[in-house]
């Protein structure tokens, strides 16, 4: 690579791009940690993108109609931190870069959306960014169809590396984007042929250009260090009418002794080699020192979008007050006022008619009244629409000829689905929910974890939630998945017992802004246990007394979901023998933990024996069984300690000992 030729051919561009490379070297050296090579290799692409194509205003990072930039190769985080500093984002003064990877800094090792404005999504787990981008682009299409190009008309740009494209989720994302012809999505492939272990050929022989073409993408191949070629490729991509991939042939750690080697991927901290690289760039400035003319040129790029933003604000202001309020409500993620009233009406109806339905059906009943009053909801299913019950009649199908459709056929792509839902939630203006079988949280898990980490609120509708699904057998019967989801910080896990609790769970889930929700729903029919109508949302308390002891309270039965009805039957058996028994429904542990200690003690007082019943493993239950201070000794658990089996549901409950009789016997053995 002839750096001198690059410098002389495009001196203005070179100085801007070199600022990114120099800041990267300085920050990684100061931290003695990080990944230098990717920002050094992709600095030219990023410079052309931000200078000539990105629509943004550094003074207003959250302007809704900005272009979105996603660094899928999140290990190269100094690329985005350099760009945010250089273009003048208030939250990225030079001190933030000097504190790269240090406690309390916004410049974390990998980009974290919740730490600072200008970071659209949390990346680092490879493949997640490119999968998120599909959701960003879908949300843009949907909102443009609903509100028009005057308010919504922007691109999603992605930088992805070889690692992103090796991860399986990338194929799910790429095929989805091609199927839906997301023409406002443009991906730059950092084609440097290097992974941590060495050359890409060690582990892959994939022809990525052919792969993207096979998935119905527009594809170009360019020199990733030639600014004119980069500019022309982006211009062509915008006109393609398809999602576009630009294969950028680059040199990792350009100009450094580690160029084009696996060492170039990581932290380049050798002082002598750092100075030699800067000398090769013609960069004769101290650490973290950017010449005034270069910084000024970058800041002008950061201001360039202000005129477009002002014009956009004018168009928004020209709308009727009602339309403005609706747009702003949706962008803010606020639930409509009607949500609570339609949920209350459904609860009252259920308490009066006492339906016996599966909670997956109860979920559909809730959505049938919720979706018409929440035009921002976007439903979907991973090829299990008829089983998940996530589609209601008013949604319409999102497709190339119906961008107003609000139901997405995700196909058998749980990971891609969950990652795209994250992208939708991050984009804003829509509220995504989608379903699969609870057991397949295993496939969606990496994206579900990132939902929680990123403090966003997609809703995961997980049906067939226990051995109660029956004959499909242990491959499809989740036993450890409730514990797994509950163990994930910042996640609300709901396991409702009937129509009433299901409706209440939906109201809470769709009102969240910073917590993802998991709805664990049954295949088998369940009786209505909330027979007395209460306007108050009891699920919001997390756990509550469903049925009080008739005599002296000697036992407390705790249960969730399908096992609440079993606990109620066990109560009858125990009361018949003079054993006063309270039943506590615990649909959401996380919300119960948030309650004042006085409330928790009122629901679960010390003294009576405690038995929990749930068709899953015991893990997590001991906090409630043994008491929050570990003092409650007389406690037992009725549930699963193994995988399930293939048989009718009723027989499985009997064979595995999850019955009212077993619960009653457990109580008596503890008294």
XYZ file of C-alpha atoms in Angstrom, residues 107-534:
428
model
C -15.767 5.355 25.720
C -16.284 1.752 26.837
C -14.369 -1.102 25.269
C -17.293 -1.748 22.945
C -19.918 0.882 21.990
C -22.771 1.020 24.495
C -25.896 2.885 23.418
C -27.020 3.715 26.947
C -23.803 5.537 27.852
C -23.971 8.318 25.289
C -25.923 9.876 22.459
C -24.565 9.183 18.994
C -24.157 5.461 19.679
C -27.171 3.851 18.061
C -26.734 0.310 19.382
C -24.527 -1.775 21.622
C -22.187 -3.911 19.564
C -19.279 -6.185 20.245
C -20.880 -9.630 20.033
C -20.160 -10.050 16.344
C -23.084 -10.150 13.941
C -25.469 -8.333 16.288
C -24.998 -4.940 14.645
C -25.756 -6.100 11.123
C -28.757 -8.020 12.473
C -29.954 -4.942 14.405
C -29.667 -2.923 11.205
C -32.414 -4.976 9.571
C -34.782 -3.860 12.333
C -33.654 -0.248 11.954
C -34.342 -0.373 8.215
C -37.705 -2.112 8.647
C -38.831 0.457 11.214
C -37.828 3.254 8.836
C -39.866 1.671 6.033
C -42.916 1.242 8.271
C -42.833 4.771 9.656
C -42.207 6.315 6.240
C -45.315 4.519 4.964
C -47.346 5.792 7.916
C -46.047 9.360 8.236
C -44.634 10.080 4.775
C -41.197 10.994 3.441
C -41.452 14.522 4.810
C -40.977 13.159 8.312
C -39.227 9.829 7.809
C -36.619 9.410 5.092
C -33.210 8.232 6.223
C -30.594 5.541 5.696
C -29.028 2.932 7.948
C -25.291 2.476 7.377
C -23.328 -0.442 8.801
C -19.657 -1.327 9.035
C -19.254 -5.087 9.366
C -16.145 -7.235 9.390
C -15.270 -10.800 8.487
C -16.254 -11.934 11.985
C -19.721 -10.388 11.695
C -20.282 -12.232 8.436
C -19.107 -15.570 9.862
C -21.578 -15.505 12.739
C -24.736 -17.404 11.829
C -27.041 -14.540 12.750
C -25.620 -12.563 9.832
C -27.141 -15.005 7.358
C -30.533 -14.706 9.025
C -30.243 -10.922 8.806
C -28.923 -10.770 5.250
C -31.595 -13.096 3.901
C -34.335 -11.117 5.671
C -33.078 -7.823 4.256
C -32.908 -9.264 0.761
C -36.375 -10.767 1.027
C -37.871 -7.463 2.142
C -35.818 -5.308 -0.237
C -34.698 -2.866 2.429
C -33.263 -0.336 0.024
C -32.302 2.166 2.734
C -29.820 -0.284 4.255
C -26.174 -0.017 3.177
C -23.477 -2.302 4.599
C -19.740 -1.737 4.251
C -17.801 -4.980 4.489
C -14.329 -4.400 5.901
C -12.678 -6.950 3.643
C -9.233 -7.148 5.236
C -8.921 -10.961 5.228
C -7.759 -11.081 8.867
C -9.200 -12.633 12.039
C -7.611 -13.027 15.467
C -6.145 -16.416 14.600
C -4.732 -15.322 11.234
C -5.928 -15.233 7.652
C -9.648 -15.706 7.038
C -8.785 -18.739 4.898
C -7.964 -20.638 8.099
C -11.661 -21.031 8.767
C -13.678 -19.776 5.800
C -13.725 -20.043 2.042
C -17.036 -18.219 1.580
C -17.374 -15.968 -1.434
C -19.111 -13.118 0.399
C -19.876 -11.179 -2.776
C -21.672 -14.173 -4.253
C -23.410 -14.793 -0.944
C -24.909 -11.307 -0.780
C -25.917 -11.467 -4.430
C -27.616 -14.801 -3.791
C -29.612 -13.097 -1.025
C -30.870 -10.461 -3.495
C -28.553 -7.624 -2.485
C -26.942 -5.001 -4.672
C -23.174 -5.575 -4.402
C -20.116 -3.537 -5.345
C -16.404 -4.170 -4.838
C -14.051 -1.235 -4.304
C -10.685 -0.164 -2.943
C -11.582 0.824 0.623
C -8.819 3.429 0.717
C -9.821 5.318 -2.445
C -12.145 8.189 -1.421
C -13.473 8.721 -4.933
C -14.377 5.045 -5.293
C -16.005 5.047 -1.848
C -18.076 8.129 -2.694
C -19.191 6.706 -6.039
C -20.128 3.371 -4.453
C -22.306 4.998 -1.782
C -24.012 7.133 -4.419
C -24.744 4.041 -6.506
C -25.957 2.108 -3.453
C -28.528 4.786 -2.700
C -30.008 4.337 -6.171
C -29.967 0.535 -6.175
C -33.512 -0.152 -4.966
C -32.170 -3.036 -2.879
C -30.170 -3.437 0.295
C -26.602 -2.777 -0.703
C -23.282 -4.296 0.317
C -20.053 -2.500 -0.558
C -17.068 -4.813 -0.296
C -14.227 -2.516 0.779
C -10.803 -4.048 0.239
C -8.775 -2.634 3.106
C -5.531 -3.103 5.007
C -5.981 -3.740 8.700
C -3.739 -1.459 10.814
C -2.827 0.548 7.716
C 0.674 2.008 7.899
C 1.662 0.165 11.066
C 4.265 -2.573 11.415
C 1.351 -4.943 12.120
C -0.469 -4.092 8.879
C -2.133 -7.080 7.219
C -1.381 -9.397 10.164
C -3.531 -10.861 12.940
C -1.545 -8.784 15.440
C -3.019 -5.733 13.747
C -6.474 -6.755 14.986
C -5.719 -6.019 18.626
C -3.951 -3.452 20.792
C -0.999 -1.774 19.067
C 0.822 -0.219 22.019
C 4.515 -0.364 21.168
C 5.696 3.256 21.406
C 8.283 2.974 18.656
C 5.914 1.350 16.196
C 3.228 3.918 17.043
C 5.551 6.804 16.241
C 6.709 5.078 13.066
C 3.103 4.713 11.907
C 2.407 8.385 12.583
C 5.546 9.325 10.695
C 4.391 7.235 7.757
C 1.113 9.163 7.848
C 2.961 12.472 7.924
C 1.325 13.166 11.282
C 3.727 15.200 13.367
C 1.552 15.968 16.366
C 1.506 14.930 19.988
C -0.771 12.364 21.589
C -4.464 13.322 21.283
C -3.460 16.500 19.440
C -5.589 17.408 16.423
C -4.506 20.421 14.327
C -7.014 23.261 14.478
C -7.711 23.220 10.744
C -8.451 19.478 10.763
C -10.705 19.719 13.819
C -12.481 22.713 12.281
C -13.088 20.822 9.041
C -14.569 17.890 10.974
C -16.758 20.178 13.073
C -18.116 21.748 9.914
C -19.144 18.236 8.832
C -20.887 17.876 12.198
C -22.834 21.104 11.604
C -23.726 20.432 7.995
C -26.994 18.665 8.788
C -28.419 21.500 10.868
C -30.108 23.067 7.863
C -31.877 19.819 7.019
C -32.856 19.396 10.654
C -34.357 22.900 10.797
C -36.332 22.166 7.638
C -37.565 18.881 9.107
C -38.650 20.607 12.314
C -40.582 23.054 10.172
C -42.391 20.232 8.399
C -43.239 18.620 11.731
C -44.476 21.945 13.068
C -46.741 22.398 10.049
C -48.767 19.314 10.977
C -51.951 19.566 12.977
C -51.502 19.555 16.734
C -53.050 16.093 16.935
C -50.670 14.609 14.360
C -47.673 16.249 16.009
C -48.641 14.851 19.397
C -49.149 11.365 17.980
C -45.787 11.395 16.199
C -43.987 12.685 19.276
C -45.758 10.177 21.550
C -44.600 7.319 19.392
C -41.063 8.624 19.133
C -40.955 9.029 22.927
C -42.213 5.450 23.375
C -45.150 6.471 25.573
C -48.133 4.119 25.692
C -51.465 5.626 24.655
C -53.978 6.491 27.367
C -56.461 4.021 25.875
C -54.223 1.050 26.716
C -55.295 0.876 30.360
C -59.007 1.169 29.577
C -59.116 -1.601 26.963
C -57.182 -3.905 29.286
C -59.581 -3.186 32.162
C -62.550 -3.966 29.932
C -61.061 -7.297 28.887
C -60.286 -8.189 32.507
C -63.852 -7.447 33.561
C -65.225 -9.563 30.732
C -62.949 -12.467 31.649
C -63.861 -12.282 35.345
C -67.529 -12.503 34.389
C -67.355 -15.179 31.674
C -64.547 -17.298 33.216
C -63.043 -18.633 29.969
C -60.810 -21.700 30.060
C -58.159 -21.014 27.457
C -54.419 -21.392 27.022
C -52.523 -18.268 27.963
C -51.211 -18.142 24.389
C -54.875 -17.697 23.393
C -55.350 -15.234 26.245
C -52.431 -13.290 24.799
C -54.165 -13.161 21.434
C -57.350 -11.958 23.131
C -55.351 -9.170 24.762
C -53.664 -8.208 21.501
C -57.018 -8.083 19.726
C -58.026 -5.145 21.931
C -54.547 -3.617 22.293
C -53.339 -3.504 18.684
C -56.183 -1.286 17.418
C -55.363 1.394 20.023
C -51.565 1.077 19.667
C -50.684 1.691 16.010
C -47.011 1.423 16.935
C -47.111 -2.289 17.763
C -45.350 -4.567 15.272
C -45.997 -8.270 15.752
C -44.387 -11.334 14.345
C -43.505 -14.968 14.701
C -40.639 -17.272 13.810
C -42.795 -19.402 11.491
C -45.161 -20.312 14.332
C -47.911 -17.760 13.776
C -50.790 -20.143 14.411
C -49.097 -21.500 17.533
C -47.857 -18.255 19.056
C -51.157 -16.414 18.425
C -49.323 -13.149 17.788
C -51.236 -12.057 14.680
C -54.469 -10.102 14.954
C -56.809 -9.255 12.117
C -56.046 -5.545 11.943
C -52.260 -5.752 11.487
C -51.739 -6.589 7.832
C -48.535 -8.256 6.608
C -45.344 -6.229 6.253
C -44.037 -6.867 2.742
C -42.505 -5.167 -0.265
C -45.951 -4.074 -1.444
C -47.346 -3.211 1.994
C -44.957 -1.187 4.129
C -47.860 -0.305 6.407
C -48.215 -3.963 7.399
C -47.547 -4.536 11.091
C -46.988 -8.293 11.171
C -43.641 -9.777 10.144
C -43.177 -13.349 8.991
C -39.652 -13.772 10.382
C -39.227 -17.327 9.161
C -37.227 -19.883 11.115
C -34.814 -17.229 12.363
C -35.217 -16.764 16.119
C -31.829 -15.086 16.543
C -32.303 -12.775 13.577
C -35.842 -12.001 14.701
C -34.787 -11.004 18.214
C -31.855 -8.948 16.935
C -34.056 -7.123 14.427
C -36.598 -6.448 17.178
C -33.769 -4.771 19.087
C -33.080 -2.651 16.008
C -36.737 -1.653 15.777
C -36.860 -0.700 19.443
C -33.638 1.311 19.138
C -34.854 3.080 16.018
C -37.951 4.231 17.841
C -41.516 4.918 16.786
C -42.526 1.247 16.875
C -43.091 -1.306 19.654
C -41.953 -4.746 18.503
C -43.226 -8.054 19.871
C -42.733 -11.486 18.341
C -43.107 -15.112 19.257
C -41.591 -18.541 19.179
C -41.639 -21.590 21.456
C -40.177 -20.879 24.894
C -37.600 -23.602 24.392
C -36.163 -21.639 21.474
C -35.100 -18.791 23.692
C -31.902 -20.822 23.327
C -31.665 -19.552 19.743
C -32.734 -15.982 20.558
C -30.762 -15.682 23.788
C -27.788 -13.514 22.623
C -30.135 -10.814 21.359
C -32.439 -11.113 24.388
C -29.444 -10.502 26.639
C -28.548 -7.409 24.644
C -32.140 -6.133 24.920
C -31.645 -6.127 28.677
C -28.153 -4.641 28.517
C -29.256 -1.884 26.137
C -32.268 -0.992 28.312
C -34.829 -1.303 25.535
C -38.274 -2.863 25.597
C -39.095 -5.464 22.935
C -41.610 -8.094 24.046
C -40.743 -11.768 23.599
C -43.862 -13.917 23.356
C -42.735 -17.413 24.346
C -45.450 -20.030 24.090
C -45.521 -23.784 24.810
C -43.807 -22.958 28.056
C -43.527 -26.267 29.920
C -44.080 -30.025 29.825
C -47.674 -28.962 29.244
C -47.009 -28.824 25.504
C -47.108 -32.607 25.635
C -46.293 -34.969 22.801
C -43.530 -32.945 21.114
C -41.341 -34.182 23.935
C -38.265 -32.967 25.814
C -36.624 -31.304 22.804
C -39.453 -28.782 22.865
C -40.281 -28.749 26.582
C -38.496 -25.931 28.416
C -37.566 -26.752 32.000
C -34.555 -24.488 32.651
C -35.628 -21.511 30.559
C -37.588 -19.623 33.209
C -34.515 -19.724 35.450
C -32.335 -18.563 32.566
C -34.563 -15.609 31.753
C -35.018 -14.669 35.407
C -31.251 -14.750 35.891
C -30.822 -12.064 33.222
C -30.586 -8.599 34.792
C -33.055 -5.897 33.746
C -35.533 -8.373 32.252
C -39.187 -8.710 33.235
C -40.346 -12.336 33.051
C -44.108 -12.820 33.149
C -45.787 -16.205 33.614
C -49.489 -15.368 33.806
C -52.093 -17.789 35.103
C -55.156 -16.830 33.067
C -56.697 -14.243 30.742
C -56.748 -11.556 33.430
C -53.092 -11.892 34.368
C -52.112 -12.152 30.717
C -53.863 -8.883 29.863
C -52.223 -7.191 32.841
C -48.816 -8.513 31.783
C -49.293 -7.067 28.299
C -50.247 -3.675 29.720
C -47.040 -3.578 31.753
C -44.819 -4.919 28.953
C -46.059 -2.368 26.424
C -45.608 0.468 28.905
C -41.922 -0.259 29.438
C -39.141 1.879 28.010
C -36.062 0.377 29.634
C -36.872 -3.291 30.214
C -37.483 -6.116 27.753
C -40.302 -8.469 28.691
C -40.637 -12.226 28.309
C -44.167 -13.635 28.298
C -44.134 -17.331 29.179
C -47.406 -18.747 27.857
C -49.079 -22.150 27.835
C -50.257 -24.428 25.078
C -52.814 -26.130 27.340
C -56.075 -24.560 28.464
C -56.215 -22.992 31.927
C -59.227 -21.977 34.024
C -59.772 -18.360 35.025
C -58.422 -18.009 38.576
C -59.007 -14.251 38.926
C -62.760 -14.500 39.339
C -63.202 -11.178 41.167
C -62.711 -8.145 38.933
C -60.223 -5.551 40.161
